[in-house]
Amino acid sequence: MSVPTATPVSFSGRAERALGDERMRAAIARGTGLMLERRHEAISALANADELRDAASDIRAEALRRLPELLEQWSDNLTAHGGQVHWAGDADEATAIIAEIVNRRGGKVIAKGKSMISEEIHLNAVLEQAGAEVTETDLGEFIQQLAGEPPSHIVAPAMHKDRFEVADLLSADRGAPVSPEIEAEAAYARRRLRQAFLDAGVGITGVNFAVASTGSICLVENEGNGRMCSSLPPTHIALMGLERIVADFGDLDVMLNLLARSATGQALTVYTNIITGPRRTGEIDGPEELHVVVLDGGRSAALGTEFSPALHCIRCGACLNVCPVYRQVGGHAYESVYSGPIGAVLTPLLKPEDPAARELSEASSLCGACTEICPVRIPLHDLLLQLRQRDARGDASRLRRVGFWLWSQAWSRRWIFRAMVLAARAGLPVLRRIRRLPNVGWLGAWHRGRELP
Amino acid sequence: MRVQFFASCLVELLRPDVATAAQRALRAAGHEPEALVGATCCGQPAYNAGYRAEAQRVARRTLRALGDDDRPCVVASGSCATMMSHHWPELFEGTPEEIAARRAAGRTEELTAFMTTAGSDTAPDGGAGHDDQTGGPETSRAGGPAAVIVHDSCHALRELGAGATVRRALADAGHPTRSAEGSERCCGFGGSFSVKLPAVSVAMADEKLDSFVATGCEQVTSCDLSCLLHLQGRARRRGLGLRFDHVATLLGRET
Ligand code: SF4
């Protein structure tokens, strides 16, 4: 076992550390490669993929334009069906609401499905501190819980681990060996988690979409654990970001058609749960209480700004899979719940006061692969560029600003440019002969891994 | 056709022979290139780092050099051509140069895009790999030049659709082309990215270089000098026997 060292504070530091982890990088290259291949097949199978993506993009933009109205409609409808809606401005409010429900319902044992919002608000830590026992029931999340790590990918939380690492974690949990075969691992997890569902007083899940016209929430998944969490325990708490709304089932149809194809290459996920309220009299299953917690968490501040397309995201993970930077460093280097291109855009928007989040806009070569693949056509690399433009005006970049100002003064004058051309031609042969350039400045950074041009 | 020719700052600084070769290739194809006088740079380095005012200041110099002209402006760089044709109109929006920038954008073309479509209205149909010929890496059947690996630079591929034109221009000149595995993946240059996150940039180059080596070919080309210098710098550090030449150099080789 390696001794944990302090996590570097900068993205570049964390990225360099990640580059040393060959095993993780191999797992990520394999995992993302497979997902991309499947996505390609599933999208190619559509006769009208381009039109569908245009439609999806319009649907998302229109939903955000009508956000207050649609949220109200959705909330009214859900309430009419016996559901309870809670509005949380930030993470603290959200966790307080959830802790209160858990407390009141006496649900010290909690079965949890996959929810990125719960990661965003660090829910497990809060609940555990309050004495609850939380079991992650999505296989990937369960593995991550055993490893004591956050997820590294928004769709496949444990993508960075190979099956041998997974077997080690499961064996430790079991106290007896679990063979490193995917089937054996899944079989053990299934047995282990079944008890968690039966014991749980509260089930917590995420929400993929909320449908305004009916007051429903839609939850897609492949393992059936989401269905268990939302129907078996007497209380179901679902968490969603406030941007997750669609107007009606027609719109939902378009989104679902693209989501699974873009994420895992499936035409549809194995389970598509549509939940409209708790159990009604006469029904044989379903929870007694359904609570939906709607989190703002900085989202509304981005609404109506040039960054509002980032809220169109449906969390398919395709931009992570195709990102050449993510491919090299994996998800943990971003040190954010959301990694890859969408993470680099979203994190600074959700955490505007965090200087470390700002640095993420540099975690891109602006190659545009993310923009090209995004099913809802978010111009991700343009947004990264706009974040850079916004930050270029800030204090933190003063030195760079002076540098670029000087550069622009020089290169807007032909004679200085010519002089620099001549100097470069004379100077480079000399510099090239130096075996070890000091590791300072841009020249040093270049020379660390590359010969000079 | 009479054209203006813009070499790009990087070519002028580091590989002036690329400019000579590009003009030679243009002349051999029956065009009359006239090198831009007084141009420096398209402003891209500052633009991509988020410094708009600085990008504008530099781009204005080149915009003025382009003048009030109707000829196509042929650029020996995919990323500079993208900057000028796709980003200048937005960069100069609301300035007195807005109209001039729009007009310049409209007549700017990357070298191979121009050479394969000049005189016709057909737009390049984009995409990598379409025109690759199959077969071994050795030499073409006629005993002509050895196969060339085409590196797809991101701007050229995604914004200009020049993946196909580089290949077609090479094929027209008798060079068989190959695409390496993962051809559409970025090589890790990315302007300031290459020095802000040098370790990641180099790791991306390594994967690219491995895919080149796996083809068995030795000659690599691209319409972007910046990517090539990054890849070449890394290949030299690793002691790999790959050769890197701008597509203009291959097209404009004296016979
Ligand atoms: S930004 Fe687009 S590609 Fe990335 S996760 Fe969101 S929807 Fe998918």
XYZ file of C-alpha atoms and ligand atoms in Angstrom:
716
model
C 0.000 0.000 0.000
C 1.351 3.392 -0.877
C 1.650 6.099 1.727
C -0.842 8.843 0.903
C 0.826 12.136 0.252
C -0.760 15.561 0.385
C -2.746 16.347 -2.739
C -1.046 19.020 -4.823
C -2.999 22.258 -4.845
C -2.693 22.953 -8.561
C -4.238 21.065 -11.451
C -0.817 20.788 -13.064
C 0.590 19.219 -9.909
C -2.260 16.747 -9.599
C -2.087 15.982 -13.313
C 1.612 15.214 -13.079
C 0.998 12.906 -10.174
C -1.756 11.157 -12.134
C 0.566 10.711 -15.122
C 2.770 8.528 -12.918
C -0.105 6.110 -12.297
C 0.228 3.808 -15.307
C -2.360 1.379 -14.057
C -5.014 4.069 -13.699
C -4.173 5.512 -17.107
C -4.473 2.123 -18.765
C -7.873 1.582 -17.133
C -9.088 5.014 -18.254
C -7.850 4.538 -21.818
C -9.600 1.176 -21.949
C -12.811 2.393 -20.329
C -13.211 5.588 -22.323
C -12.232 3.806 -25.534
C -14.926 1.195 -25.021
C -17.600 3.748 -24.202
C -16.676 5.828 -27.245
C -16.849 2.817 -29.524
C -20.291 1.884 -28.239
C -21.468 5.458 -28.409
C -20.340 5.682 -32.001
C -22.307 2.585 -32.948
C -25.430 3.679 -31.107
C -25.413 7.188 -32.561
C -24.632 5.920 -36.070
C -27.653 3.638 -35.785
C -29.888 6.698 -35.718
C -31.075 7.871 -39.105
C -31.534 11.403 -37.809
C -28.838 11.863 -35.173
C -28.055 15.426 -36.244
C -31.685 16.535 -36.170
C -32.187 14.827 -32.852
C -29.189 16.637 -31.385
C -30.456 19.950 -32.709
C -33.844 19.232 -31.189
C -32.270 18.260 -27.862
C -30.249 21.442 -27.818
C -33.387 23.512 -28.476
C -35.339 21.626 -25.826
C -32.700 22.338 -23.213
C -32.418 26.011 -24.139
C -36.177 26.447 -24.105
C -36.518 24.660 -20.764
C -33.979 27.001 -19.186
C -35.672 30.027 -20.694
C -38.945 28.936 -19.073
C -37.254 27.572 -15.938
C -39.268 29.306 -13.167
C -42.564 28.545 -14.863
C -41.700 24.903 -15.575
C -40.343 24.274 -12.090
C -43.505 25.678 -10.577
C -45.699 23.575 -12.824
C -43.686 20.476 -12.019
C -43.734 21.164 -8.300
C -47.512 21.806 -8.279
C -48.163 18.586 -10.145
C -45.893 16.497 -7.963
C -47.382 17.967 -4.806
C -50.859 17.161 -6.085
C -49.731 13.547 -6.337
C -48.529 13.528 -2.753
C -44.840 14.246 -3.341
C -43.001 16.873 -1.315
C -40.687 19.377 -2.979
C -37.884 21.141 -1.122
C -35.857 24.020 -2.526
C -32.219 24.287 -1.441
C -30.133 27.350 -2.256
C -26.815 25.754 -1.447
C -25.166 22.572 -0.222
C -25.699 23.382 3.467
C -29.397 23.937 2.989
C -29.716 20.741 0.986
C -27.924 18.567 3.528
C -29.880 20.130 6.393
C -33.185 19.339 4.646
C -32.138 15.761 3.997
C -30.772 15.219 7.503
C -34.037 16.498 8.931
C -36.104 14.053 6.841
C -33.812 11.150 7.735
C -34.061 12.055 11.405
C -37.813 12.452 11.437
C -38.348 9.180 9.594
C -35.953 7.339 11.873
C -34.042 6.033 8.895
C -30.582 5.465 10.269
C -29.898 2.891 7.595
C -29.782 4.416 4.131
C -29.548 2.770 0.706
C -28.254 5.164 -1.861
C -28.356 5.104 -5.658
C -26.102 7.100 -7.939
C -26.417 10.847 -7.556
C -23.831 13.433 -8.577
C -25.719 16.054 -6.576
C -25.105 14.018 -3.429
C -21.382 14.136 -4.248
C -21.624 17.848 -4.915
C -23.066 18.529 -1.453
C -20.887 15.887 0.297
C -24.028 14.242 1.597
C -22.552 10.983 2.874
C -20.117 12.754 5.173
C -22.921 14.840 6.683
C -25.248 11.874 7.169
C -22.546 9.664 8.607
C -21.562 12.353 11.023
C -25.186 12.411 12.163
C -24.893 8.716 12.914
C -26.524 7.240 9.807
C -25.168 4.274 7.932
C -25.068 4.914 4.177
C -24.552 2.157 1.611
C -23.875 3.066 -2.004
C -25.785 0.539 -4.102
C -24.607 1.412 -7.612
C -21.767 -1.049 -8.227
C -19.284 1.639 -9.266
C -20.236 3.881 -6.368
C -20.066 0.912 -3.980
C -16.516 0.211 -5.133
C -15.637 3.851 -4.642
C -17.182 3.840 -1.194
C -15.066 0.830 -0.236
C -11.997 2.593 -1.629
C -12.809 5.769 0.279
C -12.578 7.800 -2.908
C -14.946 10.076 -4.797
C -16.098 8.908 -8.249
C -13.680 9.657 -11.087
C -16.231 9.673 -13.918
C -19.805 10.954 -13.888
C -21.203 7.820 -15.535
C -18.694 5.112 -14.549
C -17.500 6.097 -11.056
C -14.803 3.413 -10.793
C -13.622 3.483 -14.411
C -10.056 4.130 -13.240
C -9.822 0.782 -11.461
C -9.133 -2.534 -13.157
C -10.918 -5.727 -12.108
C -8.018 -6.832 -9.927
C -8.171 -3.678 -7.832
C -11.928 -4.136 -7.592
C -11.484 -7.749 -6.460
C -9.064 -6.624 -3.738
C -11.564 -4.108 -2.399
C -14.453 -6.568 -2.455
C -12.327 -9.290 -0.838
C -11.425 -6.941 1.995
C -15.117 -6.137 2.460
C -16.074 -9.792 2.461
C -13.192 -10.966 4.603
C -12.668 -13.751 2.066
C -11.375 -13.777 -1.494
C -13.600 -12.604 -4.359
C -12.259 -13.786 -7.676
C -11.188 -11.023 -10.090
C -13.840 -11.914 -12.673
C -16.492 -9.324 -13.430
C -19.282 -11.901 -12.927
C -17.972 -13.011 -9.547
C -17.538 -9.412 -8.457
C -21.054 -8.481 -9.505
C -22.464 -11.599 -7.821
C -20.813 -10.740 -4.521
C -21.966 -7.127 -4.694
C -25.518 -8.224 -5.491
C -25.674 -10.455 -2.424
C -24.076 -7.872 -0.232
C -26.306 -5.027 -1.392
C -29.579 -6.949 -1.251
C -29.415 -6.808 2.528
C -28.854 -3.068 2.408
C -32.085 -2.577 0.442
C -34.070 -4.716 2.865
C -32.677 -2.969 5.942
C -32.928 0.576 4.657
C -35.366 3.031 6.198
C -34.555 5.663 3.594
C -33.598 5.379 -0.083
C -31.737 8.244 -1.726
C -31.369 8.603 -5.508
C -30.544 11.168 -8.149
C -32.868 12.464 -10.851
C -32.090 12.536 -14.567
C -35.060 14.622 -15.629
C -38.122 16.159 -14.053
C -41.204 16.363 -16.276
C -43.191 19.548 -15.716
C -46.477 18.524 -17.341
C -47.010 15.552 -15.024
C -44.846 16.292 -11.993
C -42.811 13.144 -12.590
C -39.147 12.458 -12.011
C -37.257 10.176 -14.330
C -34.342 8.055 -13.204
C -32.353 5.908 -15.628
C -29.967 3.132 -14.610
C -28.750 -0.317 -15.547
C -28.523 -2.264 -12.326
C -31.995 -1.989 -10.871
C -30.587 -0.520 -7.691
C -32.253 2.816 -8.396
C -35.620 1.093 -8.607
C -34.929 -0.708 -5.316
C -33.837 2.500 -3.553
C -36.888 4.341 -4.785
C -39.507 1.691 -4.070
C -38.436 -0.564 -1.194
C -37.635 1.749 1.761
C -40.565 3.602 3.355
C -39.019 6.950 2.453
C -37.515 7.993 -0.886
C -35.474 11.169 -1.187
C -34.485 12.210 -4.721
C -31.916 14.917 -5.393
C -31.786 17.058 -8.509
C -30.158 20.183 -9.841
C -32.706 22.843 -10.676
C -31.829 22.731 -14.387
C -33.014 19.142 -14.861
C -36.472 20.064 -16.077
C -38.193 19.193 -19.360
C -41.626 20.399 -20.375
C -43.361 17.123 -21.185
C -42.967 13.499 -22.210
C -42.360 14.424 -25.837
C -39.253 16.318 -24.778
C -38.269 13.572 -22.367
C -38.406 11.091 -25.229
C -35.818 13.065 -27.199
C -33.516 13.392 -24.205
C -33.702 9.711 -23.266
C -33.047 8.675 -26.835
C -29.755 10.587 -26.744
C -28.684 10.096 -23.144
C -28.112 6.344 -23.077
C -26.675 6.295 -26.590
C -24.163 9.013 -25.753
C -23.281 7.587 -22.363
C -23.039 3.823 -22.702
C -24.067 3.213 -26.287
C -27.388 1.672 -25.330
C -30.595 2.525 -27.174
C -32.178 2.787 -23.740
C -30.926 1.964 -20.265
C -32.081 -1.302 -18.718
C -34.276 0.546 -16.207
C -36.162 3.743 -16.934
C -38.004 4.702 -13.759
C -40.765 7.274 -13.971
C -41.943 8.242 -10.543
C -44.956 10.440 -9.938
C -45.542 10.615 -6.212
C -45.335 8.081 -3.362
C -47.416 4.913 -3.039
C -51.127 5.477 -3.406
C -53.779 3.574 -1.521
C -54.310 0.258 -3.162
C -50.826 0.122 -4.676
C -48.633 -2.738 -3.525
C -45.242 -1.059 -3.570
C -43.570 2.291 -3.435
C -42.512 4.477 -0.500
C -44.852 6.103 1.983
C -43.141 9.432 1.451
C -41.441 10.915 -1.587
C -39.260 13.996 -1.165
C -37.486 15.756 -4.000
C -34.730 18.162 -3.032
C -33.975 20.718 -5.755
C -30.529 22.267 -5.516
C -29.499 25.627 -6.929
C -25.877 25.471 -5.779
C -24.720 28.355 -7.963
C -26.645 27.314 -11.070
C -29.075 30.208 -11.198
C -26.146 32.653 -11.209
C -25.046 31.215 -14.562
C -28.544 31.456 -16.045
C -28.892 34.104 -18.672
C -25.131 34.636 -18.880
C -22.877 33.518 -21.740
C -22.222 30.399 -19.660
C -25.811 29.286 -19.438
C -25.386 26.570 -22.130
C -23.320 24.668 -19.537
C -26.630 24.052 -17.759
C -27.920 22.187 -20.815
C -25.722 19.246 -19.827
C -27.455 15.894 -19.387
C -24.384 14.235 -17.767
C -23.808 11.630 -20.449
C -20.041 11.672 -19.933
C -19.236 11.585 -23.651
C -17.088 14.721 -23.414
C -15.001 13.070 -20.698
C -14.569 9.958 -22.811
C -13.369 11.879 -25.839
C -11.212 14.428 -23.994
C -7.491 13.804 -24.605
C -6.594 15.507 -21.326
C -9.043 13.414 -19.286
C -7.672 10.357 -21.077
C -4.184 11.076 -19.745
C -4.934 12.205 -16.189
C -8.312 10.672 -15.250
C -11.008 12.308 -13.177
C -9.432 12.796 -9.764
C -6.857 15.297 -11.037
C -9.678 17.809 -11.494
C -10.469 17.576 -7.778
C -14.070 18.293 -8.508
C -17.224 16.183 -8.626
C -17.411 17.079 -12.290
C -14.316 16.314 -14.339
C -13.365 16.450 -18.006
C -14.496 19.312 -20.238
C -17.913 19.806 -18.629
C -16.231 19.727 -15.222
C -13.710 22.336 -16.307
C -16.598 24.580 -17.361
C -19.047 23.815 -14.571
C -16.749 23.803 -11.541
C -15.682 27.459 -11.759
C -19.328 28.431 -12.345
C -20.576 26.523 -9.317
C -17.656 27.599 -7.147
C -16.876 31.155 -8.293
C -15.008 32.011 -5.112
C -12.602 29.069 -5.426
C -9.329 30.071 -7.157
C -8.419 26.404 -7.706
C -11.604 25.922 -9.749
C -10.604 28.755 -12.079
C -7.434 26.970 -13.086
C -9.462 24.204 -14.703
C -10.152 26.266 -17.831
C -6.476 25.673 -18.634
C -6.987 21.902 -18.567
C -7.754 21.861 -22.274
C -5.852 22.172 -25.509
C -9.084 23.623 -26.988
C -9.064 20.778 -29.489
C -12.856 20.893 -29.728
C -13.501 17.140 -29.509
C -15.887 17.785 -26.601
C -17.963 20.283 -28.535
C -18.103 17.908 -31.455
C -19.439 14.994 -29.402
C -21.833 16.712 -26.987
C -25.353 15.390 -27.671
C -26.957 18.682 -26.673
C -24.386 20.726 -28.579
C -22.828 22.648 -25.707
C -19.953 24.660 -27.203
C -17.658 23.413 -24.466
C -14.338 24.626 -25.839
C -15.781 28.048 -26.601
C -17.006 28.247 -23.013
C -13.529 27.297 -21.781
C -12.109 30.102 -23.894
C -14.669 32.533 -22.483
C -13.729 31.503 -18.963
C -10.109 32.225 -19.826
C -11.127 35.625 -21.168
C -13.029 36.368 -17.981
C -10.106 35.335 -15.793
C -7.561 37.173 -17.927
C -8.997 40.382 -16.505
C -8.526 39.229 -12.911
C -5.726 40.032 -10.511
C -4.336 36.517 -10.486
C -3.222 36.883 -14.101
C -1.502 40.251 -13.787
C 1.935 38.978 -14.775
C 0.631 37.121 -17.804
C -1.392 40.145 -18.780
C 1.729 42.289 -18.796
C 3.486 39.601 -20.811
C 0.795 39.468 -23.460
C 0.570 43.256 -23.540
C 4.287 43.530 -24.241
C 4.045 40.782 -26.842
C 1.165 42.530 -28.574
C 3.030 45.826 -28.667
C 6.028 44.122 -30.243
C 4.149 41.979 -32.754
C 1.911 44.771 -33.937
C 5.028 46.494 -35.237
C 6.559 44.895 -38.252
C 10.133 46.084 -37.572
C 10.207 44.692 -34.048
C 8.717 41.448 -35.350
C 11.453 41.290 -38.039
C 14.120 41.925 -35.413
C 12.698 39.109 -33.309
C 12.656 36.807 -36.321
C 16.335 37.502 -36.907
C 17.114 37.098 -33.221
C 15.273 33.772 -33.120
C 17.147 32.503 -36.147
C 20.463 33.501 -34.610
C 19.622 32.472 -31.062
C 17.986 29.095 -31.551
C 21.078 27.262 -32.816
C 22.909 28.463 -29.709
C 20.082 27.461 -27.343
C 19.774 24.096 -29.052
C 23.333 23.280 -28.091
C 22.586 23.698 -24.381
C 21.777 20.236 -23.042
C 19.924 21.331 -19.923
C 18.003 24.561 -20.005
C 16.958 25.845 -16.572
C 13.398 24.830 -15.792
C 11.994 28.341 -15.772
C 9.519 30.094 -17.968
C 7.911 28.817 -21.107
C 11.202 27.821 -22.689
C 12.094 25.676 -19.688
C 8.629 24.111 -19.629
C 8.962 23.199 -23.295
C 12.452 21.845 -22.918
C 11.602 19.528 -20.031
C 10.145 16.978 -22.401
C 10.962 18.238 -25.890
C 13.900 19.404 -27.929
C 13.711 22.992 -29.133
C 12.316 23.541 -32.617
C -5.272 32.308 -59.952
C -3.695 35.369 -58.356
C -3.570 34.996 -54.575
C -2.182 36.661 -51.489
C 0.048 34.392 -49.431
C 0.404 34.527 -45.638
C 3.078 32.256 -44.183
C 2.135 32.657 -40.454
C 4.429 33.969 -37.743
C 5.683 30.555 -36.749
C 6.806 29.726 -40.269
C 8.539 33.055 -40.593
C 10.238 32.651 -37.220
C 11.267 29.038 -37.328
C 10.847 27.455 -40.771
C 11.037 30.099 -43.518
C 11.670 27.320 -46.044
C 8.018 26.252 -45.585
C 6.943 29.610 -47.027
C 9.227 29.194 -50.015
C 7.969 25.673 -50.629
C 4.319 26.704 -50.305
C 4.725 29.428 -52.895
C 6.577 27.062 -55.167
C 3.721 24.547 -54.881
C 1.194 27.275 -55.646
C 3.120 28.394 -58.718
C 3.535 24.821 -59.921
C -0.246 24.509 -59.784
C -0.557 27.573 -61.981
C -1.287 30.187 -59.329
C 0.419 33.507 -58.779
C 1.092 33.982 -55.083
C 2.131 37.338 -53.733
C 3.527 37.264 -50.199
C 1.807 39.640 -47.783
C 3.932 42.640 -46.944
C 3.837 43.923 -43.379
C 1.890 41.048 -41.832
C 3.041 39.452 -38.576
C 0.566 37.120 -36.863
C -3.148 36.330 -36.745
C -3.334 36.993 -32.995
C -4.149 33.439 -32.041
C -1.641 32.982 -29.165
C -3.228 35.793 -27.142
C -6.758 34.926 -28.254
C -6.561 31.337 -27.037
C -5.081 32.445 -23.745
C -8.065 34.748 -23.191
C -6.430 38.098 -24.061
C -8.751 39.641 -26.605
C -7.432 43.200 -26.691
C -3.902 41.954 -27.246
C -5.062 39.518 -29.905
C -6.873 42.342 -31.649
C -3.852 44.613 -31.594
C -1.680 42.024 -33.328
C -4.371 40.773 -35.691
C -5.048 44.359 -36.799
C -1.495 44.555 -38.160
C -2.104 41.541 -40.380
C -5.613 42.674 -41.275
C -4.174 45.965 -42.557
C -1.523 44.137 -44.532
C -4.292 42.169 -46.236
C -5.638 45.482 -47.478
C -8.622 46.100 -49.661
C -8.157 43.161 -51.969
C -10.346 40.602 -53.721
C -7.830 37.810 -54.168
C -8.031 34.726 -51.990
C -5.614 34.805 -49.068
C -3.845 31.460 -48.834
C -2.425 30.607 -45.397
C 0.228 27.967 -44.753
C -1.287 27.012 -41.409
C -4.580 25.345 -40.530
C -4.908 26.970 -37.152
C -4.123 30.492 -38.408
C -6.578 30.026 -41.265
C -9.186 29.009 -38.676
C -8.379 32.024 -36.537
C -8.772 34.370 -39.493
C -11.788 32.784 -41.143
C -13.722 31.696 -38.044
C -12.703 33.965 -35.181
C -11.725 37.328 -36.686
C -15.308 38.438 -37.372
C -16.152 37.894 -33.716
C -12.843 39.360 -32.492
C -13.383 42.602 -34.408
C -17.108 42.812 -33.755
C -18.099 46.343 -32.889
C -14.787 47.859 -33.994
C -14.164 50.034 -37.069
C -12.420 47.031 -38.648
C -15.446 44.763 -38.378
C -16.329 44.876 -42.072
C -12.726 44.499 -43.163
C -12.362 41.508 -40.830
C -15.468 39.884 -42.277
C -14.236 40.357 -45.802
C -10.792 39.008 -44.919
C -12.381 36.030 -43.187
C -14.385 35.269 -46.286
C -11.389 35.071 -48.575
C -8.975 33.248 -46.252
C -8.176 29.643 -47.073
C -5.799 27.025 -45.769
C -3.190 25.994 -48.365
C -4.408 22.485 -49.203
C -8.060 23.495 -49.032
C -7.270 26.141 -51.630
C -5.155 23.879 -53.800
C -7.744 21.121 -53.970
C -10.742 23.342 -54.586
C -9.300 26.406 -56.362
C -11.363 27.545 -59.274
C -14.296 25.413 -58.225
C -17.000 26.038 -55.688
C -16.792 22.646 -54.063
C -16.158 22.879 -50.374
C -13.850 20.349 -48.761
C -15.970 17.464 -47.514
C -14.046 17.152 -44.264
C -13.166 14.142 -42.159
C -10.038 12.171 -41.688
C -9.122 9.013 -43.386
C -11.433 9.117 -46.393
C -8.720 9.341 -48.932
C -6.142 7.126 -47.354
C -4.849 4.443 -49.615
C -4.501 1.001 -48.181
C -1.511 -1.284 -48.345
C 1.926 -1.512 -46.813
C 4.033 1.407 -45.677
C 6.851 0.782 -48.143
C 6.530 2.544 -51.417
C 3.639 2.989 -53.733
C 3.129 0.456 -56.480
C 4.812 2.589 -59.085
C 7.910 2.812 -56.901
C 7.102 6.445 -56.120
C 7.573 8.198 -52.798
C 7.059 6.339 -49.508
C 3.748 6.674 -47.698
C 3.180 9.713 -45.530
C 1.392 9.756 -42.174
C -1.056 12.630 -42.118
C -1.430 14.206 -38.698
C -4.859 15.818 -38.418
C -4.524 19.070 -36.552
C -7.639 19.841 -34.533
C -8.526 23.199 -36.048
C -8.047 21.959 -39.568
C -10.036 18.816 -38.871
C -12.932 20.158 -36.807
C -13.360 23.728 -38.012
C -12.036 23.756 -41.560
C -12.797 20.205 -42.562
C -9.287 20.071 -44.001
C -8.610 16.471 -42.980
C -9.507 15.365 -46.481
C -7.837 18.177 -48.392
C -4.376 17.524 -46.980
C -4.709 13.925 -48.097
C -6.117 14.838 -51.470
C -3.397 17.394 -52.156
C -0.755 14.819 -51.262
C -2.423 12.151 -53.370
C -2.593 14.578 -56.311
C 1.155 15.064 -55.920
C 1.735 11.298 -55.917
C 2.195 10.739 -52.177
C 0.324 7.751 -50.722
C -1.077 8.700 -47.308
C -1.789 6.841 -44.079
C -3.708 7.676 -40.934
C -2.422 6.442 -37.607
C -4.716 4.936 -34.974
C -6.486 7.681 -33.005
C -5.890 10.150 -35.817
C -8.634 12.489 -34.611
C -7.132 12.836 -31.152
C -5.269 16.025 -30.275
C -1.447 15.810 -30.240
C -1.193 17.996 -27.143
C 0.254 21.176 -28.602
C -2.613 23.584 -27.983
C -0.553 26.806 -27.883
C 0.046 27.948 -24.322
C -1.324 24.575 -23.152
C 1.988 23.027 -24.219
C 3.885 25.101 -21.682
C 1.235 25.572 -18.997
C 0.696 21.817 -18.645
C 3.898 20.520 -20.229
C 3.733 17.031 -18.692
C 0.201 16.407 -19.971
C 1.109 17.888 -23.338
C 4.089 15.545 -23.635
C 2.035 12.525 -22.549
C -0.408 13.311 -25.353
C 2.478 13.609 -27.814
C 3.851 10.261 -26.680
C 0.617 8.471 -27.459
C 0.515 10.140 -30.852
C 4.134 9.228 -31.622
C 3.550 5.607 -30.620
C 0.671 5.454 -33.064
C 2.908 6.878 -35.802
C 5.639 4.330 -35.134
C 3.041 1.548 -35.283
C 2.231 2.412 -38.907
C 5.753 1.539 -40.016
C 5.994 4.832 -41.948
C 8.606 7.424 -41.097
C 7.405 10.581 -42.755
C 4.835 12.652 -40.854
C 3.090 15.692 -42.254
C 0.389 18.184 -41.340
C -0.908 21.574 -42.429
C 0.053 22.950 -39.003
C 3.688 23.630 -38.237
C 2.986 24.143 -34.533
C 1.822 20.545 -34.001
C 4.775 19.260 -36.016
C 7.381 21.169 -33.993
C 5.854 19.881 -30.758
C 5.797 16.287 -32.028
C 9.248 16.565 -33.551
C 10.691 17.997 -30.344
C 9.314 15.069 -28.409
C 10.351 12.482 -31.026
C 13.923 13.801 -30.930
C 14.024 13.671 -27.166
C 12.906 10.042 -27.365
C 15.351 9.265 -30.157
C 12.634 8.171 -32.604
C 13.529 8.056 -36.282
C 10.448 9.896 -37.555
C 10.679 12.768 -40.041
C 8.377 15.758 -39.777
C 7.669 18.067 -42.673
C 4.956 20.609 -43.292
C 2.649 19.552 -46.087
C 3.872 22.556 -48.103
C 7.400 21.192 -47.964
C 6.251 17.890 -49.461
C 4.070 19.559 -52.077
C 6.645 22.145 -53.056
C 9.687 19.915 -53.190
C 11.918 20.726 -56.161
C 11.876 17.844 -58.586
S -21.372 18.471 -21.604
Fe -22.417 17.355 -23.227
S -21.042 15.623 -23.639
Fe -20.419 16.452 -21.657
S -21.547 15.257 -20.147
Fe -22.782 17.068 -20.593
S -24.191 16.445 -22.200
Fe -22.567 14.909 -22.146
